[in-house]
Each structure stands twice: as structure tokens, then as C-alpha cells.
PDB file of C-alpha atoms and ligand atoms in Angstrom:
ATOM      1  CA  UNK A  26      19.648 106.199  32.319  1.00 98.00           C
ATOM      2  CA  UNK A  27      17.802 107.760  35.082  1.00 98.00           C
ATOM      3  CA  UNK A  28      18.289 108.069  38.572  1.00 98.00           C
ATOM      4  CA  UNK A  29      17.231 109.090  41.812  1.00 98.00           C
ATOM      5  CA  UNK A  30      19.938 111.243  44.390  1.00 98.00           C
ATOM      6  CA  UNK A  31      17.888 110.196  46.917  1.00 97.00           C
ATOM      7  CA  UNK A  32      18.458 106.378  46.390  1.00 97.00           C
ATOM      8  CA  UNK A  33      21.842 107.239  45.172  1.00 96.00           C
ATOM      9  CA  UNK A  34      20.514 104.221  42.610  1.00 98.00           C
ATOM     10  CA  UNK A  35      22.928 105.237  39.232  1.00 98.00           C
ATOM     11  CA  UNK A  36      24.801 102.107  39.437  1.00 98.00           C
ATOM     12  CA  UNK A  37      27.863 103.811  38.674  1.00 98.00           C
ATOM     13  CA  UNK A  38      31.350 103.436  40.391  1.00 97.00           C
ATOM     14  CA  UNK A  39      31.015 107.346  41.153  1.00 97.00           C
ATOM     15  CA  UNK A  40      28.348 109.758  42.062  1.00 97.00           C
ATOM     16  CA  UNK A  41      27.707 111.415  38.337  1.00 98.00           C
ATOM     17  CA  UNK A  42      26.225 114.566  39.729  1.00 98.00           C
ATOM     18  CA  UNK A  43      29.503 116.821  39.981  1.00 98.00           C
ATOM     19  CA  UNK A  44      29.663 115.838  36.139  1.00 98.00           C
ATOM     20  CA  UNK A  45      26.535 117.788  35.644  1.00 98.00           C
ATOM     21  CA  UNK A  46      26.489 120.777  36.308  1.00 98.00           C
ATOM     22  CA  UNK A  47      30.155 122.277  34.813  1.00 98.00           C
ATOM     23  CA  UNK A  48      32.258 123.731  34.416  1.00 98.00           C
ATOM     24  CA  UNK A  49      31.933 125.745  37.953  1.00 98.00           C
ATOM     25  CA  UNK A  50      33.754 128.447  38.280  1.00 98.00           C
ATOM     26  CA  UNK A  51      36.155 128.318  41.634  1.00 98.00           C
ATOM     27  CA  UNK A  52      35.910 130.500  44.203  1.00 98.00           C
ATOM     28  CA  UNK A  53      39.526 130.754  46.344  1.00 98.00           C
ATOM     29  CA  UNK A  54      38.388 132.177  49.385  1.00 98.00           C
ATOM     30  CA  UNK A  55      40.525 134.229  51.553  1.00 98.00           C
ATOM     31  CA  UNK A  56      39.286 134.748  55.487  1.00 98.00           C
ATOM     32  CA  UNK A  57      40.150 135.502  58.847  1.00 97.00           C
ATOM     33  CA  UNK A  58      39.457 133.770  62.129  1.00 96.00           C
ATOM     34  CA  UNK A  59      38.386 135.952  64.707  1.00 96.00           C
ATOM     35  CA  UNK A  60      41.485 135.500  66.367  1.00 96.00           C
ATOM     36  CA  UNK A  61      43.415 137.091  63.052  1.00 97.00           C
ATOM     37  CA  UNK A  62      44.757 133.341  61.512  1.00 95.00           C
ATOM     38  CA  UNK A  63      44.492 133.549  57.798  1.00 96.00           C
ATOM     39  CA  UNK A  64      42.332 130.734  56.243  1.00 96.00           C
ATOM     40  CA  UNK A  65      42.550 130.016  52.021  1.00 97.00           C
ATOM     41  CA  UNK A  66      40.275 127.198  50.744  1.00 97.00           C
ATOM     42  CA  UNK A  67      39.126 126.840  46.624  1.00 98.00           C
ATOM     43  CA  UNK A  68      34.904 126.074  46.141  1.00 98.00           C
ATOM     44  CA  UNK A  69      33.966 125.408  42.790  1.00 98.00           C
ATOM     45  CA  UNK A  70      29.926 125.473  44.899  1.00 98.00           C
ATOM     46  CA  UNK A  71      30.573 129.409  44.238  1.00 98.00           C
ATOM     47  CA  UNK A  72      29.021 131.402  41.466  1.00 98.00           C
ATOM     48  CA  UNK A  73      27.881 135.247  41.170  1.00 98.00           C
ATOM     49  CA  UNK A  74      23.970 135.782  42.052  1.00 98.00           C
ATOM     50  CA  UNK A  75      23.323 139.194  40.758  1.00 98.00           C
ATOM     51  CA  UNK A  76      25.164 142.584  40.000  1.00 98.00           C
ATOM     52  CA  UNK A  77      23.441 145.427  41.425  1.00 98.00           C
ATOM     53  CA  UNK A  78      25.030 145.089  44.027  1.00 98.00           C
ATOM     54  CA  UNK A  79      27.496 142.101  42.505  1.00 98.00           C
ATOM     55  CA  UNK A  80      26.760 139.737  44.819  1.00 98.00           C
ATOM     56  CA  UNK A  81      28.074 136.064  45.307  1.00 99.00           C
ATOM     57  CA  UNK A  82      27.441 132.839  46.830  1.00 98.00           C
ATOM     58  CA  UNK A  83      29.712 129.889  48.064  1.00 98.00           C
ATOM     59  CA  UNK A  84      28.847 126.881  49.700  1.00 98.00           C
ATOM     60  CA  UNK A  85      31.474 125.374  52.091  1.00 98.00           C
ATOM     61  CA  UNK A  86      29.293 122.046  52.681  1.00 96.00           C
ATOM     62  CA  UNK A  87      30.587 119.161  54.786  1.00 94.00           C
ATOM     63  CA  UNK A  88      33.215 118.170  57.522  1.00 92.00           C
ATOM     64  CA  UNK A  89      36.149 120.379  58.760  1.00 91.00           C
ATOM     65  CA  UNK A  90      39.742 119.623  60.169  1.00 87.00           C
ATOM     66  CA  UNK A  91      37.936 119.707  63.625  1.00 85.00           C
ATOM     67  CA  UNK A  92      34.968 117.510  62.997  1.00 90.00           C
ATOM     68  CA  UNK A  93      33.037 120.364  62.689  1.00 92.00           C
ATOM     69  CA  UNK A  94      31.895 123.173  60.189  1.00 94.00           C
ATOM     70  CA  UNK A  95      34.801 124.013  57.543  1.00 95.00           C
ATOM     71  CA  UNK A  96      37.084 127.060  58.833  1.00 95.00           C
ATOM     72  CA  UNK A  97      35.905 128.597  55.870  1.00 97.00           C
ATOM     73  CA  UNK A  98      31.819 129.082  57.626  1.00 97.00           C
ATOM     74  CA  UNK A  99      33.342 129.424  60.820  1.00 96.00           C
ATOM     75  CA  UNK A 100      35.091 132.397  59.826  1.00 97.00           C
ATOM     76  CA  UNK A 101      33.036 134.023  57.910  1.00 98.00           C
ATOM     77  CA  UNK A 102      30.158 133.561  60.717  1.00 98.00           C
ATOM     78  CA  UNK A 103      32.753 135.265  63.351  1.00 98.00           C
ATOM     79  CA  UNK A 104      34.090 138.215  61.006  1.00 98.00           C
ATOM     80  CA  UNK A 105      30.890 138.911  58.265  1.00 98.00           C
ATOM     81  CA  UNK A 106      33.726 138.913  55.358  1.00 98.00           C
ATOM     82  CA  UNK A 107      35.654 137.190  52.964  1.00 98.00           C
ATOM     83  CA  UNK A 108      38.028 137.452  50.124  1.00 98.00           C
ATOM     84  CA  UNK A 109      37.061 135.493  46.554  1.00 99.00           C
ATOM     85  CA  UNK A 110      40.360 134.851  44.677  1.00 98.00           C
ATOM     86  CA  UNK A 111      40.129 134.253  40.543  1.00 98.00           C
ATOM     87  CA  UNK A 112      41.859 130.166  39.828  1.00 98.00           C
ATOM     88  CA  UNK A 113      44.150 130.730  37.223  1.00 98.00           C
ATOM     89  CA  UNK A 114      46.046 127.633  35.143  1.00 98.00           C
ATOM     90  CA  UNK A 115      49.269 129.292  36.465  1.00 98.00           C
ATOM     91  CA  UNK A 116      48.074 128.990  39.613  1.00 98.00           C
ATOM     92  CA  UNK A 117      46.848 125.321  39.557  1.00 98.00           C
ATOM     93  CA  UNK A 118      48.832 123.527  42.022  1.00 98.00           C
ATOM     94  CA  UNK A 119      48.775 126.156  44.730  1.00 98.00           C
ATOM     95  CA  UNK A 120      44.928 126.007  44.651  1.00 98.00           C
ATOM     96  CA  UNK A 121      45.032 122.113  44.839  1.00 98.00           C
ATOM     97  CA  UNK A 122      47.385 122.372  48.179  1.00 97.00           C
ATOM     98  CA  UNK A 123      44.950 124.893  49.838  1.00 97.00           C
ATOM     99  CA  UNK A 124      42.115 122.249  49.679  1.00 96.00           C
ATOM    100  CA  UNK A 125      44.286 120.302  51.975  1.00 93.00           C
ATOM    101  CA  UNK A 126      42.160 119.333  54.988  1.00 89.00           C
ATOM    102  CA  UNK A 127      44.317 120.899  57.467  1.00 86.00           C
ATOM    103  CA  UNK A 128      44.082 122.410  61.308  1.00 86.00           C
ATOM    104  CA  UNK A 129      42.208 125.938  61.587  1.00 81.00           C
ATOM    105  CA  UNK A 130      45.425 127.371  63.060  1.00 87.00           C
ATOM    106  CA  UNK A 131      47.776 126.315  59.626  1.00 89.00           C
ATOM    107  CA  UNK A 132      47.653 128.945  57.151  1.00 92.00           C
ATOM    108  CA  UNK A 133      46.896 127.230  53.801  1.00 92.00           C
ATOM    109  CA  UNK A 134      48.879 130.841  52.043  1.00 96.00           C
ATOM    110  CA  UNK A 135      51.718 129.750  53.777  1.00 94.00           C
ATOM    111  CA  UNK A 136      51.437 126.264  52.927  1.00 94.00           C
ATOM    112  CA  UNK A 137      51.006 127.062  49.317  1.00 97.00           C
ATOM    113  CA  UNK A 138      53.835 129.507  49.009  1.00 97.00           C
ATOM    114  CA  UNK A 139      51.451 132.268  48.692  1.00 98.00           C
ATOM    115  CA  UNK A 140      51.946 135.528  48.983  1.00 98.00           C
ATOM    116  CA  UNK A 141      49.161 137.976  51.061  1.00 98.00           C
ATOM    117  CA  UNK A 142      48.374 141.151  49.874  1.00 98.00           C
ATOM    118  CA  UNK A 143      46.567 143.885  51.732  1.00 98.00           C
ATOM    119  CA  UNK A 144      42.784 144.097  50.680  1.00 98.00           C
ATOM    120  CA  UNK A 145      41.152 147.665  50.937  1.00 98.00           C
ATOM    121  CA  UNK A 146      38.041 147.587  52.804  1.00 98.00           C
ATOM    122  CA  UNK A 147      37.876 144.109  54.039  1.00 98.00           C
ATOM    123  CA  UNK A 148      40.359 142.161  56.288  1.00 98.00           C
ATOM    124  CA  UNK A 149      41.398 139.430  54.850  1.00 98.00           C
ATOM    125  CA  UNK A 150      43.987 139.568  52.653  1.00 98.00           C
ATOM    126  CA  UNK A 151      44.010 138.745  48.855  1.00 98.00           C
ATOM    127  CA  UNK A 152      46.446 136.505  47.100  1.00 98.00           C
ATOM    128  CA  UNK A 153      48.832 138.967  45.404  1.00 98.00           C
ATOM    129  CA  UNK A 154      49.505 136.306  42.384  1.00 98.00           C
ATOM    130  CA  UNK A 155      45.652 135.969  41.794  1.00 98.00           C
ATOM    131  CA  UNK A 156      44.488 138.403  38.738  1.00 98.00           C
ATOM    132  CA  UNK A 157      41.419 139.153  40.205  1.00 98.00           C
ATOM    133  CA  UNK A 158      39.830 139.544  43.580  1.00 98.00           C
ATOM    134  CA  UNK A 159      36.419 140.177  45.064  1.00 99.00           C
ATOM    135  CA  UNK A 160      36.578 141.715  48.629  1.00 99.00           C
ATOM    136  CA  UNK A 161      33.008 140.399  50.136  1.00 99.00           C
ATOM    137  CA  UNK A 162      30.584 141.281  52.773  1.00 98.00           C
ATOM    138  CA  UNK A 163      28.909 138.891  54.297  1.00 98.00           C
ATOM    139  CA  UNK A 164      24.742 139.289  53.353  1.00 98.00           C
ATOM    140  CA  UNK A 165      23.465 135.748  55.073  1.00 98.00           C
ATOM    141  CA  UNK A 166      24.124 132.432  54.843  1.00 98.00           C
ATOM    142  CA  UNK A 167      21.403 130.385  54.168  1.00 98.00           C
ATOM    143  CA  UNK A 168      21.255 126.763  55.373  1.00 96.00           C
ATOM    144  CA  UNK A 169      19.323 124.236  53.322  1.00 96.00           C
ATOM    145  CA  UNK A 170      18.688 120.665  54.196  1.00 95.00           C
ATOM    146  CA  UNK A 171      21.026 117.850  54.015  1.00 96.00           C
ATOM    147  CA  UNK A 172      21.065 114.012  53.907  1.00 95.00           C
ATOM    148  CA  UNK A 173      23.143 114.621  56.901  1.00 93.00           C
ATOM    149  CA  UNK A 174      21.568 116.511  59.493  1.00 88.00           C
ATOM    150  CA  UNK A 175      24.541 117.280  61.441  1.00 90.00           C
ATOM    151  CA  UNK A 176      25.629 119.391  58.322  1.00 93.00           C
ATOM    152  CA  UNK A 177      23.164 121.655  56.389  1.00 92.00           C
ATOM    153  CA  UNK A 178      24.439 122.402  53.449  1.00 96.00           C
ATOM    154  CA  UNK A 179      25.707 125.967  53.706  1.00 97.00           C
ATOM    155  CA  UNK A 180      24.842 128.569  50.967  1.00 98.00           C
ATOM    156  CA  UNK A 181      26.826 132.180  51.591  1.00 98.00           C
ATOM    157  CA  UNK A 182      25.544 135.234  50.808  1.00 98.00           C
ATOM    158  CA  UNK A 183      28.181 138.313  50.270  1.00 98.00           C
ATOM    159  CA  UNK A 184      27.903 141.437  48.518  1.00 98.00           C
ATOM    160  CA  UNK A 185      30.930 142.499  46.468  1.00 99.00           C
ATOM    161  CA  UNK A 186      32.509 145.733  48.066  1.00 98.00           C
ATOM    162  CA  UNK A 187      35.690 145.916  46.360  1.00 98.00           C
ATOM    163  CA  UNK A 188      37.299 144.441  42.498  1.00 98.00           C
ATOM    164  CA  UNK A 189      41.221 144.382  42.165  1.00 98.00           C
ATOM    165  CA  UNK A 190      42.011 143.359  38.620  1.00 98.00           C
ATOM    166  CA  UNK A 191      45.565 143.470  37.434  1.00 98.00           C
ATOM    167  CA  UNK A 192      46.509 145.957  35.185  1.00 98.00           C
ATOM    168  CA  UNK A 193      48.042 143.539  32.418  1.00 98.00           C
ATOM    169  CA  UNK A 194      45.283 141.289  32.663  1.00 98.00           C
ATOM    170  CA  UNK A 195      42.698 144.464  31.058  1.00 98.00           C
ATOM    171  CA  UNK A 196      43.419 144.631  26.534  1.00 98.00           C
ATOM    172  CA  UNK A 197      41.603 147.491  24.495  1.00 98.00           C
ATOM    173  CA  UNK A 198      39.536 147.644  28.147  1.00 98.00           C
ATOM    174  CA  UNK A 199      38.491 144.481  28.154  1.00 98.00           C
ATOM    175  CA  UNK A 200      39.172 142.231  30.914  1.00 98.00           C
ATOM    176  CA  UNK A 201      41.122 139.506  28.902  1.00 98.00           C
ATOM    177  CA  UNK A 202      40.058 136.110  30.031  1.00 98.00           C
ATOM    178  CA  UNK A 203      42.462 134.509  27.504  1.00 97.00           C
ATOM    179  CA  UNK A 204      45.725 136.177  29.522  1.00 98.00           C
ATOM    180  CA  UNK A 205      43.997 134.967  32.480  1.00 98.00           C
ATOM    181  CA  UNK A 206      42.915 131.671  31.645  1.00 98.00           C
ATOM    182  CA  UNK A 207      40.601 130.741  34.799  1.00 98.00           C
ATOM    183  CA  UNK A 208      39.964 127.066  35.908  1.00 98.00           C
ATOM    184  CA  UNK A 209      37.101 125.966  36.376  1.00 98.00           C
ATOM    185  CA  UNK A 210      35.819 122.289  37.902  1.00 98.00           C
ATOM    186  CA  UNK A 211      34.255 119.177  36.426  1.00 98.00           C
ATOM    187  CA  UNK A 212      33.334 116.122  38.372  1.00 98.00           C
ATOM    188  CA  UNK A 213      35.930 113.597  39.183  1.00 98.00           C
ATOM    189  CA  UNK A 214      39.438 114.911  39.669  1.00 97.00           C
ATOM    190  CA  UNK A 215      39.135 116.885  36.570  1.00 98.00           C
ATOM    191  CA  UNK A 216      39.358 120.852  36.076  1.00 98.00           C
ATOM    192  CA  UNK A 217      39.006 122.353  32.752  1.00 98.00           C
ATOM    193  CA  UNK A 218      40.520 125.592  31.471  1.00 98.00           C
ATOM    194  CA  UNK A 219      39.331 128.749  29.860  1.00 97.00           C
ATOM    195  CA  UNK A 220      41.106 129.286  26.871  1.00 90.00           C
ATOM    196  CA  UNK A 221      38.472 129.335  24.084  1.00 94.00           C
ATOM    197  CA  UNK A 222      36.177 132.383  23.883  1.00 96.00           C
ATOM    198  CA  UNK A 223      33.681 133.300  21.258  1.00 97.00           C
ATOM    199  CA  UNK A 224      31.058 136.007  20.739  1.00 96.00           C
ATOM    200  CA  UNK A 225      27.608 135.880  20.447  1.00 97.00           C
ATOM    201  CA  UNK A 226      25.140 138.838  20.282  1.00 96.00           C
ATOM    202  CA  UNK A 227      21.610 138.442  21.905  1.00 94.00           C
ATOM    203  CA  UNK A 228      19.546 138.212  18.347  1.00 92.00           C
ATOM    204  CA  UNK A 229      16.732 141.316  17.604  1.00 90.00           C
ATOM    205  CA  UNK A 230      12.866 139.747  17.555  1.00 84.00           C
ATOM    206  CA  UNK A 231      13.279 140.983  13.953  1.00 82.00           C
ATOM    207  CA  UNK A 232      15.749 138.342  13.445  1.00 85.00           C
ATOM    208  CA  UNK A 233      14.052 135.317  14.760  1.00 84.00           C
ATOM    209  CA  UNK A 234      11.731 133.424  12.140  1.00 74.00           C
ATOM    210  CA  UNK A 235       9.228 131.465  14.489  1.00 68.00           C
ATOM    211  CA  UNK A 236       6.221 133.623  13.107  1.00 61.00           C
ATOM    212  CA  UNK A 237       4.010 133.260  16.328  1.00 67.00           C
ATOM    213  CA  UNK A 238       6.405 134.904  18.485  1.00 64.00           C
ATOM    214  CA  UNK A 239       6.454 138.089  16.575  1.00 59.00           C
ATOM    215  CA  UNK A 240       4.259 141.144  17.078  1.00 62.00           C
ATOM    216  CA  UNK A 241       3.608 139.676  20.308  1.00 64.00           C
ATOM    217  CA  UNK A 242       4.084 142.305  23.420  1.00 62.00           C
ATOM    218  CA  UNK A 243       7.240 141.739  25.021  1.00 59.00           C
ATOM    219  CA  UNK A 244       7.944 138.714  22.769  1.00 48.00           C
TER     220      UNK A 244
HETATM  221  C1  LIG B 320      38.793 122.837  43.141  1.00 69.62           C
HETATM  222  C2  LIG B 320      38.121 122.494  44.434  1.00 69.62           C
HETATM  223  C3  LIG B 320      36.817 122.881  44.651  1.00 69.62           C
HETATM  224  C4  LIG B 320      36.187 122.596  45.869  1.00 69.62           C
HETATM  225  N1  LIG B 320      34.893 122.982  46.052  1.00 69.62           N
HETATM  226  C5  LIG B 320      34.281 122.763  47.241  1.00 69.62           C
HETATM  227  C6  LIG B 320      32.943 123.222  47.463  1.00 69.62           C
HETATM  228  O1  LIG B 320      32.313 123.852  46.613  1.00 69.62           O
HETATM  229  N2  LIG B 320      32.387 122.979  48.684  1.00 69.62           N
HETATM  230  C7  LIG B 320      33.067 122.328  49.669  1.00 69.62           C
HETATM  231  O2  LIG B 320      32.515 122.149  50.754  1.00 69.62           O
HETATM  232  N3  LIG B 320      34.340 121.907  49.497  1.00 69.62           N
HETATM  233  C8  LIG B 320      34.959 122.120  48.315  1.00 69.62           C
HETATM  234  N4  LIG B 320      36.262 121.710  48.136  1.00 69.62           N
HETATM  235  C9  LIG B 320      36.997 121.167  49.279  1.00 69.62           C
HETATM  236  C10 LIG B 320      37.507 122.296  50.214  1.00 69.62           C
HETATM  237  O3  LIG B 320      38.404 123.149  49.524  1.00 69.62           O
HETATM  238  C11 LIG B 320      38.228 121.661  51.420  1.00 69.62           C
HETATM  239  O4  LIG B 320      37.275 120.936  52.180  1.00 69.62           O
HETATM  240  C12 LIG B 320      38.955 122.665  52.302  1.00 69.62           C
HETATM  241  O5  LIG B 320      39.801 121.945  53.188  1.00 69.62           O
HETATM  242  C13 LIG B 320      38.030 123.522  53.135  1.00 69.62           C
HETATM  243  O6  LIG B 320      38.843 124.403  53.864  1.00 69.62           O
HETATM  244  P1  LIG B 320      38.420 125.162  55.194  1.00 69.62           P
HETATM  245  O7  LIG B 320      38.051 124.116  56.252  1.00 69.62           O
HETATM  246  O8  LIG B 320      39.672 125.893  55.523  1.00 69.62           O
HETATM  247  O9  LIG B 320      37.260 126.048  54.890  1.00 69.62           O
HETATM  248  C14 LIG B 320      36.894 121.915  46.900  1.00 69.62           C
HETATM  249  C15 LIG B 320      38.223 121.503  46.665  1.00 69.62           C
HETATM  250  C16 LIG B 320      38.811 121.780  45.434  1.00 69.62           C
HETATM  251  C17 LIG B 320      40.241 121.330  45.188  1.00 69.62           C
END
């Protein structure tokens, strides 16, 4: 099949495109209004960008509680920084109640049982039961165009200050995804888990066989 986003023209009973690109990794993101009210919402638009400086990018897009932009850009517009928990299995349900669409003053933490832990250079806090957190800077948000122009679709810039990683989550010094086991989204209502890993060792030129590539200056 082929289709066009633009005509939304796929003919199927949902939009496909979530489907497509997966799995996305989820970004739990911890902020602060400017009047101090703690703010915990999960993106799976969220992804790292670069590492020198590690740098991220999450993309609160749509609707708030309010009827305006989500808490989540509000904040981090007000404050310049944010919190990006890791989405563990174990941690499933909790980051399914923080999506809740709920008013700017509820704190989604408290909602979800949470439990907030001091970060060290940014303000918001962390969620203490999360293996891993990134404490963010905001860089810039860019905003690119929408079908709906009363809502650009929002992509966040923020350089990555701080890294808390539990102790038992690091084996022979290796952070040890398999302990963690991060979820990550599909399309639908469906999440996927990390559980299977496998290695695989950029090859040497040496070892590929295509002959024209070889001898070739940076080939
Ligand atoms: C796993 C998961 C991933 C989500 N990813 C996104 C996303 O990338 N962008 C987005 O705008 N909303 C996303 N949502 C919905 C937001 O979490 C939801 O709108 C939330 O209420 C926003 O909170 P805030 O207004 O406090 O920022 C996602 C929800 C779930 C459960």
C-alpha cells in the first residue's frame, strides 16, 4: 500500500504511522512550574541527538489540560530545565497513570505513588524508583509546522548536565539493560520491552567482499 499523511488516505481503521517508526524509547519527564508544582508526563517523541555534549530531544505536541500547550512546554519554557526518567517494565503502570490528562496544579508523582528524589544541578526532581535519570538543560525548542496551526509541533532541545544510574543496575561496568529492562512504544496501545540484547561489532573494510568498495579512500 501507499499513502499520503497529508490526505490521511491509508484506508485503515487507525493512523499506521506510530507503527513505523518503533520501538521509541520513552522519555518520563520530570519539571517544575515556575510557581514550584511538580509536573511528570512519559513521551515516547524523545530520543538522544548527539553526545558531546549528550544532548536530547522531546516533543510534547498537542492539547493540554487547559486547552493550551502541555504543562510539560509550559514548564520547561518558564524554568529552561527538565528531568528525563528511564521506563522500566517494573515501572509500567505508574508511567501509564502519569499520561493522565490532568490539571497543571495535580502532581502526576503523587498521583502515581511516586516517590521524588532530589536531582543535583537541576530542579526538578527525579523519580527515585527510575534506574536512570538525565538532569537536562534546556538548549531551544524548535517549533515545526503542524496540520494544526494553533499547535506547532514542539521539538525540545536540552543538553544533558547530570546521569544518576543505580548502582545495581551497572554488571562487570556495564550498564545492564537486561536488569533494567526499558519500555519502549509501538503504535496502538502497545509497548514493547527490552529484554533481548545481542552484539554486533562494526565489520573492518578488510572484511567486506563488495570488491569496488575496497582500496577506495575513506571507503
Ligand atoms: C507511553 C506514552 C508516550 C507518550 N508520548 C507522547 C509524545 O511523544 N508526545 C506527546 O505530545 N504526548 C505523548 N504522550 C501523551 C502525554 O504523556 C500526555 O499528553 C500528558 O498528559 C502530557 O502531560 P503534561 O500536560 O503534563 O505535559 C504519551 C503518552 C504515553 C502513555
Amino acid at each position: 500500500m501507499f499513502y499520503e499523511p497529508a490526505k490521511n488516505d491509508h484506508g485503515l481503521p487507525h493512523n499506521p504511522f506510530p507503527s513505523l517508526i518503533v520501538p521509541r524509547p520513552i522519555g518520563w519527564i520530570t519539571t517544575l512550574s515556575k510557581d514550584g508544582k511538580v509536573n511528570l508526563a512519559p513521551f515516547s517523541l524523545f530520543n538522544g541527538v548527539g553526545y558531546t555534549p549528550p544532548t536530547v530531544v522531546v516533543c510534547p505536541n498537542g492539547k493540554g489540560a487547559g486547552g493550551g500547550q502541555k504543562d510539560t512546554v509550559i514548564n520547561i519554557r518558564d524554568t529552561g530545565e527538565f528531568v528525563a526518567n528511564m521506563a522500566t517494565w517494573e515501572l509500567r503502570e505508574q508511567v501509564s497513570k502519569t499520561a493522565a490528562t490532568v490539571p497543571p496544579d495535580v502532581n502526576e508523582m503523587e498521583v502515581a505513588g511516586l516517590t521524588p528524589a532530589p536531582c543535583r544541578l537541576v530542579k526538578p526532581p527525579r523519580v527515585a524508583e527510575s534506574p536512570v535519570t538525565l538532569e537536562c538543560k534546556h538548549i531551544q525548542t524548535v517549533e515545526l509546522p503542524s496540520y494544526d496551526p494553533a499547535f506547532p509541533l514542539n521539538a525540545i532541545f536540552g543538553e544533558v548536565v547530570g546521569v544518576h544510574i543505580k548502582d545495581e543496575v551497572i554488571t562487570d561496568g556495564r550498564v545492564d539493560i537486561a536488569k533494567i529492562r526499558p519500555i519502549a512504544r509501538l503504535g496502538y496501545m502497545d509497548y514493547t520491552v527490552v529484554d533481548t540484547i545481542f552484539e554486533m561489532a562494526i565489520p573492518a573494510l578488510e572484511a567486506l567482499t563488495a570488491p569496488d568498495i575496497r582500496g577506495r579512500p575513506g571507503g
